[in-house]
XYZ file of C-alpha atoms in Angstrom:
649
model
C -27.821 -7.194 9.949
C -30.909 -5.269 8.832
C -31.558 -1.693 9.943
C -34.310 0.669 8.780
C -32.874 2.579 5.846
C -34.423 5.821 7.076
C -32.255 5.542 10.209
C -29.149 5.077 8.089
C -29.987 8.132 5.990
C -30.642 10.216 9.097
C -27.108 9.450 10.309
C -25.337 10.586 7.137
C -24.940 14.225 8.153
C -23.287 13.250 11.443
C -21.095 10.702 9.691
C -19.942 13.341 7.202
C -19.085 15.765 10.006
C -17.200 13.057 11.927
C -15.212 11.970 8.867
C -14.417 15.601 8.030
C -12.800 16.197 11.434
C -11.169 12.881 12.371
C -7.352 13.206 12.824
C -5.664 11.391 9.948
C -1.897 11.477 10.530
C -1.458 7.700 10.346
C -3.871 7.352 7.449
C -2.078 10.058 5.475
C 1.236 8.229 5.921
C -0.361 5.049 4.583
C -1.904 6.797 1.591
C 1.410 8.511 0.886
C 3.047 5.067 0.719
C 0.513 4.093 -1.961
C 0.819 7.325 -3.902
C 4.003 6.409 -5.771
C 2.568 3.111 -7.006
C -0.083 1.826 -9.397
C -3.101 0.834 -7.310
C -5.538 -2.048 -7.146
C -8.511 -1.488 -4.836
C -10.772 -4.441 -4.122
C -14.089 -4.822 -2.364
C -17.552 -6.368 -2.464
C -20.933 -4.647 -2.246
C -20.588 -1.109 -0.929
C -16.858 -1.674 -0.502
C -16.650 -2.146 -4.272
C -17.937 1.415 -4.605
C -15.298 2.573 -2.113
C -12.704 0.786 -4.240
C -13.869 2.659 -7.340
C -13.791 5.965 -5.495
C -10.281 5.248 -4.199
C -9.165 4.600 -7.779
C -10.714 7.884 -8.913
C -8.797 9.742 -6.205
C -5.580 7.866 -6.929
C -5.710 8.744 -10.607
C -6.676 12.364 -9.986
C -4.008 13.065 -7.360
C -1.082 10.862 -8.417
C -1.648 10.501 -12.186
C -0.971 6.777 -11.806
C -3.013 3.837 -12.993
C -5.630 2.484 -10.612
C -8.079 -0.373 -11.063
C -11.034 -1.524 -8.979
C -11.584 -5.266 -8.672
C -13.758 -7.705 -6.809
C -11.917 -9.991 -4.374
C -12.297 -12.957 -6.723
C -10.825 -10.961 -9.604
C -7.848 -9.940 -7.492
C -7.147 -13.433 -6.191
C -7.478 -14.920 -9.684
C -5.407 -12.270 -11.474
C -2.057 -13.465 -12.871
C -0.590 -10.015 -12.190
C 2.625 -9.772 -10.183
C 1.653 -7.607 -7.211
C 5.126 -6.966 -5.769
C 5.452 -3.475 -7.247
C 1.825 -2.467 -6.711
C -0.182 -0.827 -3.964
C -3.334 -2.564 -2.717
C -6.279 -1.031 -0.864
C -8.930 -3.193 0.804
C -11.930 -1.392 2.365
C -14.380 -3.458 4.423
C -17.242 -2.615 6.745
C -17.084 -5.679 8.990
C -13.754 -7.366 8.262
C -15.152 -10.860 8.584
C -16.703 -12.009 5.310
C -14.986 -14.954 3.585
C -14.052 -12.865 0.545
C -12.056 -10.246 2.423
C -10.380 -12.882 4.626
C -9.506 -15.088 1.662
C -8.190 -12.107 -0.262
C -5.993 -11.042 2.636
C -4.415 -14.495 2.955
C -3.698 -14.433 -0.767
C -2.144 -10.970 -0.565
C 0.189 -12.046 2.230
C 1.658 -14.684 -0.069
C 1.844 -12.243 -2.995
C 3.533 -9.497 -0.919
C 2.459 -6.267 -2.629
C 4.767 -3.308 -2.090
C 2.116 -1.551 -0.001
C -1.085 -2.957 1.517
C -3.616 -0.675 3.215
C -6.754 -2.038 4.863
C -9.637 -0.007 6.268
C -12.241 -1.601 8.506
C -15.312 0.060 10.026
C -15.333 -2.502 12.847
C -12.764 -2.918 15.588
C -11.226 -6.245 16.622
C -12.442 -8.031 13.512
C -11.099 -11.382 12.252
C -9.324 -9.422 9.516
C -7.593 -7.255 12.115
C -6.355 -10.393 13.893
C -4.810 -11.657 10.656
C -3.314 -8.282 9.766
C -1.683 -7.949 13.196
C 0.654 -10.809 12.280
C 2.230 -8.790 9.465
C 3.904 -5.475 10.250
C 4.036 -4.368 6.622
C 0.231 -4.137 6.530
C -1.235 -0.691 7.219
C -4.475 -1.488 9.063
C -6.802 1.341 10.063
C -9.887 0.641 12.159
C -12.675 3.182 12.537
C -15.615 3.441 14.920
C -18.461 5.230 13.175
C -20.600 7.541 15.323
C -23.779 5.910 14.001
C -22.856 2.497 15.393
C -23.103 -0.690 13.378
C -23.989 -0.085 9.748
C -27.035 -1.534 8.022
C -27.514 -3.869 5.064
C -26.336 -1.402 2.406
C -23.619 0.126 4.636
C -24.148 3.685 3.409
C -22.566 5.324 6.452
C -19.335 3.350 6.242
C -19.203 4.068 2.498
C -19.680 7.799 3.041
C -17.144 7.830 5.882
C -14.540 5.935 3.856
C -15.077 8.205 0.853
C -14.660 11.410 2.860
C -11.610 10.047 4.687
C -10.064 8.928 1.401
C -10.628 12.344 -0.154
C -9.010 14.098 2.802
C -6.086 11.670 2.984
C -5.250 11.827 -0.724
C -5.476 15.606 -0.819
C -3.155 15.897 2.189
C -0.726 13.128 1.234
C 0.289 14.557 -2.123
C -0.012 18.230 -1.213
C -2.726 18.663 -3.814
C -4.577 21.906 -4.376
C -7.561 20.026 -5.811
C -11.103 20.841 -4.729
C -11.630 20.639 -1.000
C -14.625 19.000 0.614
C -17.780 21.030 1.231
C -18.323 22.041 4.845
C -21.461 19.965 5.366
C -23.343 17.000 3.989
C -26.110 19.300 2.740
C -23.579 21.299 0.720
C -22.149 18.061 -0.663
C -25.582 17.115 -1.992
C -26.076 20.632 -3.326
C -29.739 20.528 -4.334
C -31.507 19.482 -1.124
C -34.577 18.359 -3.036
C -32.627 15.146 -3.670
C -32.733 14.337 0.043
C -36.420 15.161 0.634
C -38.692 12.135 0.183
C -41.681 13.900 -1.368
C -39.589 15.843 -3.874
C -37.336 12.979 -4.960
C -40.343 10.635 -5.242
C -42.118 13.162 -7.439
C -39.021 13.696 -9.584
C -38.142 10.019 -10.027
C -41.582 8.391 -9.958
C -41.560 7.889 -13.720
C -38.339 5.884 -13.488
C -39.786 3.408 -11.023
C -42.719 2.630 -13.333
C -40.314 0.977 -15.773
C -38.652 -2.447 -15.419
C -35.141 -1.426 -16.443
C -33.159 1.594 -15.329
C -30.290 2.616 -17.608
C -27.755 4.671 -15.650
C -25.584 6.870 -17.848
C -22.510 8.540 -16.427
C -19.178 10.140 -17.222
C -15.737 9.059 -15.969
C -15.919 11.276 -12.879
C -19.238 9.857 -11.697
C -18.491 6.171 -12.302
C -18.321 5.417 -8.532
C -21.821 6.848 -8.086
C -23.180 4.781 -10.980
C -21.567 1.635 -9.592
C -23.127 2.329 -6.208
C -26.616 2.879 -7.604
C -26.431 -0.429 -9.460
C -25.121 -2.141 -6.335
C -27.853 -0.864 -4.038
C -30.760 -1.416 -6.397
C -29.584 -4.933 -7.195
C -28.630 -6.026 -3.666
C -31.941 -4.828 -2.233
C -33.940 -6.287 -5.166
C -35.216 -2.828 -6.100
C -34.806 -3.063 -9.851
C -32.822 -4.082 -12.888
C -29.992 -1.679 -13.709
C -27.664 -1.266 -16.677
C -24.574 0.964 -16.563
C -22.804 2.727 -19.416
C -20.775 5.868 -19.850
C -22.019 8.346 -22.410
C -19.918 7.060 -25.288
C -20.034 3.378 -24.369
C -23.823 3.630 -24.592
C -23.431 4.731 -28.204
C -21.863 1.402 -29.186
C -24.907 -0.821 -29.472
C -26.358 -0.366 -25.987
C -29.006 2.005 -27.346
C -30.619 -1.054 -28.940
C -32.049 -1.932 -25.533
C -34.170 1.213 -25.669
C -35.032 0.615 -29.322
C -36.343 -2.895 -28.634
C -37.646 -2.430 -25.048
C -38.674 1.204 -25.029
C -41.815 0.801 -22.951
C -39.947 -0.927 -20.130
C -36.900 1.348 -19.991
C -36.001 4.595 -18.242
C -32.802 6.641 -18.058
C -31.028 8.186 -15.097
C -28.307 10.509 -16.377
C -25.608 11.465 -13.876
C -24.204 14.783 -15.052
C -21.400 16.990 -13.748
C -19.277 19.902 -14.895
C -16.913 17.528 -16.732
C -19.496 16.083 -19.116
C -22.559 18.345 -19.166
C -22.214 19.200 -22.854
C -21.813 15.632 -24.113
C -24.568 14.416 -21.790
C -27.128 16.954 -22.971
C -26.236 16.379 -26.623
C -26.834 12.658 -26.253
C -29.934 12.861 -24.072
C -31.566 15.080 -26.692
C -31.435 12.125 -29.099
C -33.209 9.618 -26.846
C -36.865 9.057 -27.851
C -39.147 11.484 -25.973
C -41.387 8.753 -24.555
C -38.497 7.305 -22.523
C -38.458 8.857 -19.012
C -35.209 10.705 -18.267
C -34.111 12.106 -14.924
C -30.998 14.242 -14.709
C -28.942 13.820 -11.546
C -26.917 16.975 -12.156
C -24.256 17.899 -9.582
C -22.455 21.279 -9.591
C -18.974 19.811 -9.246
C -16.202 18.242 -11.310
C -13.746 15.378 -10.839
C -13.822 13.165 -7.770
C -15.998 15.657 -5.888
C -18.705 15.213 -8.520
C -18.512 11.455 -7.984
C -18.875 11.862 -4.223
C -21.789 14.285 -4.520
C -23.632 12.032 -6.965
C -22.969 9.042 -4.710
C -24.572 10.858 -1.771
C -27.664 11.667 -3.823
C -27.801 8.041 -4.906
C -28.402 6.945 -1.305
C -31.698 8.845 -1.294
C -32.551 7.592 -4.753
C -32.376 4.019 -3.391
C -34.774 5.014 -0.619
C -37.174 6.456 -3.186
C -37.356 3.323 -5.304
C -37.731 1.306 -2.106
C -40.792 3.327 -1.115
C -42.222 2.872 -4.599
C -41.841 -0.902 -4.471
C -42.581 -1.537 -0.830
C -39.085 -2.731 0.068
C -36.931 -1.255 2.811
C -33.411 -1.119 1.294
C -31.931 -1.329 4.779
C -33.687 -4.595 5.603
C -34.793 -6.391 2.437
C -34.502 -9.834 4.029
C -31.903 -12.436 3.134
C -32.993 -15.905 1.921
C -31.384 -18.978 3.447
C -29.712 -19.935 0.173
C -28.302 -16.409 0.026
C -26.679 -16.856 3.426
C -25.209 -20.158 2.279
C -23.790 -18.501 -0.827
C -22.405 -15.600 1.223
C -20.565 -17.888 3.644
C -19.213 -20.203 0.946
C -15.422 -20.293 1.206
C -13.929 -20.477 -2.270
C -10.465 -19.281 -1.242
C -9.073 -22.484 0.227
C -5.559 -23.247 -0.985
C -5.795 -25.941 -3.667
C -4.142 -29.210 -2.784
C -2.070 -30.276 -5.750
C 0.894 -32.476 -6.558
C 3.391 -29.624 -6.791
C 6.635 -31.023 -5.321
C 7.977 -27.519 -4.627
C 7.561 -26.494 -0.977
C 5.458 -23.364 -0.610
C 8.229 -21.420 1.153
C 10.799 -22.330 -1.498
C 8.399 -21.179 -4.190
C 7.943 -17.857 -2.414
C 11.678 -17.292 -1.903
C 12.568 -18.108 -5.510
C 9.833 -15.831 -6.861
C 11.117 -12.974 -4.696
C 14.613 -13.355 -6.099
C 13.783 -14.139 -9.718
C 10.878 -11.653 -9.824
C 9.146 -14.196 -12.032
C 6.408 -16.669 -11.172
C 7.490 -20.288 -10.773
C 5.036 -21.262 -13.514
C 6.907 -18.991 -15.939
C 10.286 -20.310 -14.786
C 9.030 -23.834 -15.418
C 7.711 -22.946 -18.854
C 11.052 -21.402 -19.860
C 13.114 -24.251 -18.350
C 14.819 -21.985 -15.787
C 13.353 -23.359 -12.577
C 16.051 -25.993 -12.033
C 18.768 -23.336 -12.246
C 17.020 -21.210 -9.657
C 16.434 -24.167 -7.361
C 20.130 -25.015 -7.510
C 21.016 -21.392 -6.756
C 18.647 -21.416 -3.795
C 20.151 -24.615 -2.421
C 23.638 -23.133 -2.795
C 22.507 -20.024 -0.918
C 21.055 -22.165 1.874
C 24.301 -24.106 2.158
C 26.348 -20.908 2.425
C 24.042 -19.538 5.110
C 23.300 -22.643 7.174
C 26.720 -24.301 7.110
C 28.751 -21.237 8.082
C 29.699 -20.229 11.617
C 29.484 -16.437 11.922
C 31.570 -14.275 14.231
C 29.254 -11.298 14.094
C 26.563 -9.308 12.340
C 26.535 -6.210 10.142
C 23.078 -4.686 9.861
C 21.429 -1.723 8.238
C 19.237 0.332 10.600
C 16.254 2.134 9.017
C 13.819 -0.346 7.490
C 15.864 -3.268 8.837
C 15.891 -2.845 12.614
C 12.886 -0.547 12.766
C 10.051 0.626 10.574
C 10.902 3.700 8.483
C 8.302 5.760 10.358
C 9.882 4.755 13.709
C 13.478 5.490 12.775
C 13.927 8.280 15.331
C 12.512 6.213 18.200
C 14.641 4.002 20.463
C 15.450 0.570 19.093
C 12.316 -1.598 19.538
C 12.419 -3.525 22.820
C 12.129 -6.951 21.198
C 15.062 -6.150 18.907
C 17.112 -4.750 21.790
C 16.505 -7.948 23.782
C 17.820 -10.089 20.913
C 20.842 -7.813 20.511
C 21.604 -8.140 24.212
C 21.340 -11.935 23.966
C 23.870 -12.051 21.147
C 26.219 -9.484 22.667
C 26.346 -11.352 25.970
C 27.519 -14.324 23.940
C 30.559 -12.271 22.850
C 29.167 -11.670 19.362
C 30.196 -8.433 17.648
C 27.495 -6.335 16.014
C 28.035 -3.621 13.429
C 25.405 -1.079 12.409
C 25.704 0.383 8.911
C 23.476 3.438 8.613
C 22.961 6.409 6.363
C 22.265 8.584 9.394
C 24.449 10.241 12.018
C 24.421 10.505 15.805
C 20.666 9.874 16.109
C 21.377 6.161 15.580
C 24.028 6.157 18.301
C 21.630 7.790 20.745
C 18.858 5.296 19.947
C 21.190 2.347 20.512
C 22.605 3.812 23.711
C 19.082 4.170 25.081
C 18.236 0.578 24.181
C 21.352 -1.392 25.202
C 23.117 -1.771 28.584
C 26.284 0.330 28.710
C 28.422 -2.680 29.562
C 27.681 -4.063 26.071
C 28.583 -0.929 24.130
C 32.181 -1.979 23.507
C 30.917 -4.850 21.323
C 28.909 -2.605 18.985
C 30.413 -0.615 16.123
C 28.561 1.964 14.016
C 29.304 2.999 10.451
C 27.790 6.462 10.020
C 26.792 8.069 6.725
C 26.830 4.789 4.788
C 30.148 3.682 6.266
C 32.033 6.947 5.751
C 32.930 7.198 9.447
C 33.382 4.303 11.888
C 33.046 4.561 15.653
C 32.229 2.431 18.674
C 28.813 2.800 20.273
C 30.329 4.439 23.357
C 32.262 7.051 21.370
C 30.252 10.267 21.673
C 32.720 12.149 19.479
C 31.455 10.301 16.398
C 30.324 11.215 13.857
C 31.505 14.522 12.427
C 28.253 16.453 11.989
C 29.810 19.558 10.455
C 27.528 20.973 7.758
C 30.367 21.651 5.321
C 31.065 19.209 2.508
C 34.489 17.625 2.292
C 36.662 17.939 -0.821
C 35.157 14.790 -2.406
C 31.677 16.356 -2.428
C 32.390 20.068 -2.862
C 31.774 20.064 -6.630
C 28.533 18.152 -6.107
C 27.303 20.733 -3.595
C 28.152 23.541 -6.010
C 26.253 21.760 -8.787
C 23.191 21.200 -6.593
C 23.236 24.852 -5.513
C 23.035 25.876 -9.171
C 20.259 23.427 -10.001
C 16.914 25.214 -10.505
C 14.794 22.273 -9.295
C 16.589 20.661 -6.363
C 15.374 23.147 -3.756
C 11.782 22.454 -4.803
C 12.181 18.682 -4.995
C 13.992 18.016 -1.736
C 15.363 19.243 1.553
C 19.161 19.090 1.326
C 21.354 18.318 4.352
C 25.126 18.575 3.926
C 27.669 16.672 5.991
C 31.385 16.260 5.519
C 31.075 12.912 3.750
C 27.428 12.722 2.720
C 24.700 14.830 1.148
C 21.177 13.752 2.101
C 18.131 14.749 0.066
C 14.698 14.168 1.597
C 11.825 14.415 -0.913
C 9.495 17.382 -0.660
C 5.846 16.732 0.150
C 4.214 14.913 -2.739
C 7.548 13.689 -4.132
C 9.206 10.311 -3.561
C 12.693 8.798 -3.177
C 12.506 6.834 -6.450
C 11.913 9.764 -8.838
C 14.234 11.928 -6.731
C 17.042 9.389 -7.127
C 16.541 9.336 -10.907
C 16.889 13.108 -11.074
C 19.904 13.269 -8.752
C 21.595 10.390 -10.570
C 21.207 12.214 -13.887
C 22.715 15.351 -12.324
C 25.741 13.382 -11.121
C 26.211 11.742 -14.517
C 26.406 15.176 -16.107
C 29.031 16.460 -13.664
C 32.480 16.208 -15.246
C 34.996 14.236 -13.216
C 32.417 13.221 -10.620
C 32.817 9.884 -8.850
C 30.212 10.398 -6.119
C 27.333 7.920 -6.025
C 23.632 8.419 -5.270
C 21.989 5.719 -3.146
C 18.328 5.358 -2.220
C 16.746 4.452 1.098
C 13.073 4.192 1.961
C 12.856 7.879 2.831
C 15.769 9.722 1.200
C 18.580 9.834 -1.354
C 22.186 9.906 -0.117
C 25.143 11.130 -2.165
C 28.420 9.655 -0.932
C 32.059 9.661 -2.091
C 33.177 6.538 -3.984
C 35.265 5.304 -1.046
C 32.299 5.331 1.368
C 30.738 1.907 1.770
C 28.803 -0.065 4.346
C 31.375 -2.791 3.732
C 33.657 -0.808 6.042
C 31.418 -1.961 8.894
C 31.840 -5.581 7.840
C 35.620 -5.180 7.880
C 35.566 -3.548 11.313
C 33.459 -6.386 12.758
C 35.934 -8.888 11.296
C 38.836 -7.058 12.922
C 37.151 -6.906 16.316
C 36.067 -10.548 16.226
C 39.285 -11.874 14.751
C 37.346 -14.037 12.319
C 36.259 -13.953 8.697
C 32.552 -14.674 8.440
C 30.058 -11.881 9.128
C 26.330 -12.206 8.460
C 24.973 -9.100 6.730
C 21.313 -8.044 6.934
C 19.652 -5.093 5.187
C 16.447 -4.169 3.402
C 17.508 -2.360 0.205
C 19.431 -5.010 -1.683
C 18.305 -3.975 -5.154
C 20.262 -1.263 -6.945
C 20.238 1.687 -6.286
C 19.326 0.700 -2.736
C 21.790 1.770 -0.066
C 22.294 -1.869 1.021
C 23.205 -3.095 -2.453
C 26.931 -3.492 -1.706
C 26.328 -4.776 1.826
C 24.078 -7.594 0.586
C 26.088 -8.501 -2.506
C 27.507 -11.607 -0.840
C 26.622 -15.226 -0.131
C 26.548 -14.440 3.609
C 23.809 -11.835 3.281
C 20.077 -11.750 3.925
C 17.555 -9.181 2.805
C 14.600 -8.157 4.928
C 12.866 -6.741 1.870
C 14.219 -5.904 -1.595
C 16.664 -8.258 -3.321
C 18.995 -8.008 -6.282
C 18.497 -10.412 -9.212
C 21.941 -11.954 -8.592
C 21.362 -15.571 -7.470
C 24.750 -15.763 -5.733
C 23.707 -13.894 -2.594
C 21.426 -11.497 -0.767
C 18.327 -13.722 -0.670
C 15.176 -12.934 1.275
C 14.218 -16.118 3.137
C 11.712 -14.602 5.565
C 8.217 -16.120 5.912
C 5.448 -14.851 3.651
C 4.296 -11.370 4.582
C 7.271 -10.648 6.860
C 9.170 -7.535 5.869
C 11.602 -5.054 7.366
C 12.128 -5.266 11.121
C 9.743 -8.213 11.409
C 11.814 -10.220 8.924
C 15.076 -9.175 10.607
C 13.777 -10.198 14.015
C 12.923 -13.601 12.588
C 16.442 -13.975 11.197
C 18.077 -12.977 14.484
C 15.911 -15.350 16.486
C 17.104 -18.172 14.251
C 20.726 -17.430 15.187
C 21.966 -19.918 17.766
C 25.233 -19.719 19.678
C 27.770 -22.516 19.165
C 31.285 -22.973 20.502
C 32.745 -21.214 17.482
C 30.150 -18.493 16.951
C 26.657 -18.250 15.514
C 24.738 -20.566 13.227
C 21.602 -19.654 11.325
C 18.822 -22.189 11.742
C 16.767 -23.029 8.635
C 13.123 -22.080 8.226
C 10.829 -25.134 8.397
C 9.405 -25.945 4.979
C 5.794 -26.967 4.392
C 4.612 -28.850 1.362
C 1.253 -27.667 0.142
C -0.407 -25.810 -2.682
C -0.444 -22.048 -2.690
């Protein structure tokens, strides 16, 4: 694992150039998915620094809360993760902490989970491949395998994060410098003789106190990490005001053994200099002063910190890139503390998961408030309604249910098309309830044999218009609103913000608003909903999908697809599947029934619309699992139950 630190430092310029030019389309989409959520970023060692830097970027660009944690903190946290974004950076993707954390996250099902790994085909990648909702990005650094302190992967991740966040939210924040030398600014910090001369007084003391401001916290965390992990010195961290609350006593009592490294940037230069002037003059002070502000100051200071670690290593005769690892250290590193505890909990793990999805409360809290029995009874009733019914057909949402949102304009996935063909050959009727128009028809026509088209019905524009798959005259794509939506169009035209918040597409029976870059469907729906509430006599409704907001007349409903499938099949029971079952999701009405399954979001109503997919299965992956559990019988289709396992979490 060791590698001469000088070799790692020599590769930094090339790593910076590579990370500055790497195409990032997929990464930007993943970061955009995180941008509308509070964030937890977790990592160990250098990845903990990357987690801190990600949080700095998240806060700066999205104005949302972000917190860095160690893997153990994240796994042990009682926080409900279902409405949070999670970022896991890792150099190798194989240590027990990152693998244990991933397994935990699968069971907790955060809204968005992004993983970056600087190694291809890692054990973590193998686990992530089993769950389509995970955004895994693997990178091959130009410098090859990283060394003990992983400075190249940290620099690469930091540059890629900065680029992705800036692009994903359309920010005009500071752009990256053109080269690694410009990032460092003062090149004397990267020249061994000059940095050794500048910092020599620090290395003569036992304790280094690193003072920093909010912007340079990631750099301070990284300096502490590197000096501690390579046994280069004892480090204490404090921001400029936190140091004022008692931490100055360390200098008062241990003055002869203490030195100060002050990380200064444009955000805190005044407060830093005012405080440093009050430190006793016999305490060595070195100012690591970078000519930037915000996250760019943190990145610049971090880069200088790499060379600072090399300097203290030279002073103490230790190569930070290969300090040697004791045998007990290897044993500690490989200790697996993330095994699922075996307890006497009588609740099957899958039942626990399904109830927590629906109740949006942990089972422990349901038990404490004496509500668990009610939820267990509701779950058993839902299972009975689903497993004991013979279905004549299916009514399914499309985007987010049959395909990933980002793949919605591609043909129906082959595995899904194969399952559709299996059911259709068994004389089952299938209805598609979509918020889109003819693009869905074309995708299905490409995916399914023409001889099966007469068994497929499509409800366009959230059920406003019904047509068979083979009917190329459907839907009406005229870009003029019908009488039910004319007043809404007039109101939107007069609105001073709508044109800046969204792209508006008008159809006869639906108005679609796609969020502008840096804006999201949730906040857009809130604004549009408030506009509709203020429109006198309006009965139109705003619904939300994963990528847009649809305004439809009150008579438009995906339930029209259910009714059409019933008519074609000549039977009553239709299984409904969608992904947006929680209001104002556009599948809310479709899934408000005992014979309904969600592939993602659920309403709090225990009477129907449960999500019974395995842990970590979401969207098309969950739907595919449901469909594969449908077995043909003489009277129609039966849904097979999911096997339950009894074990601790």
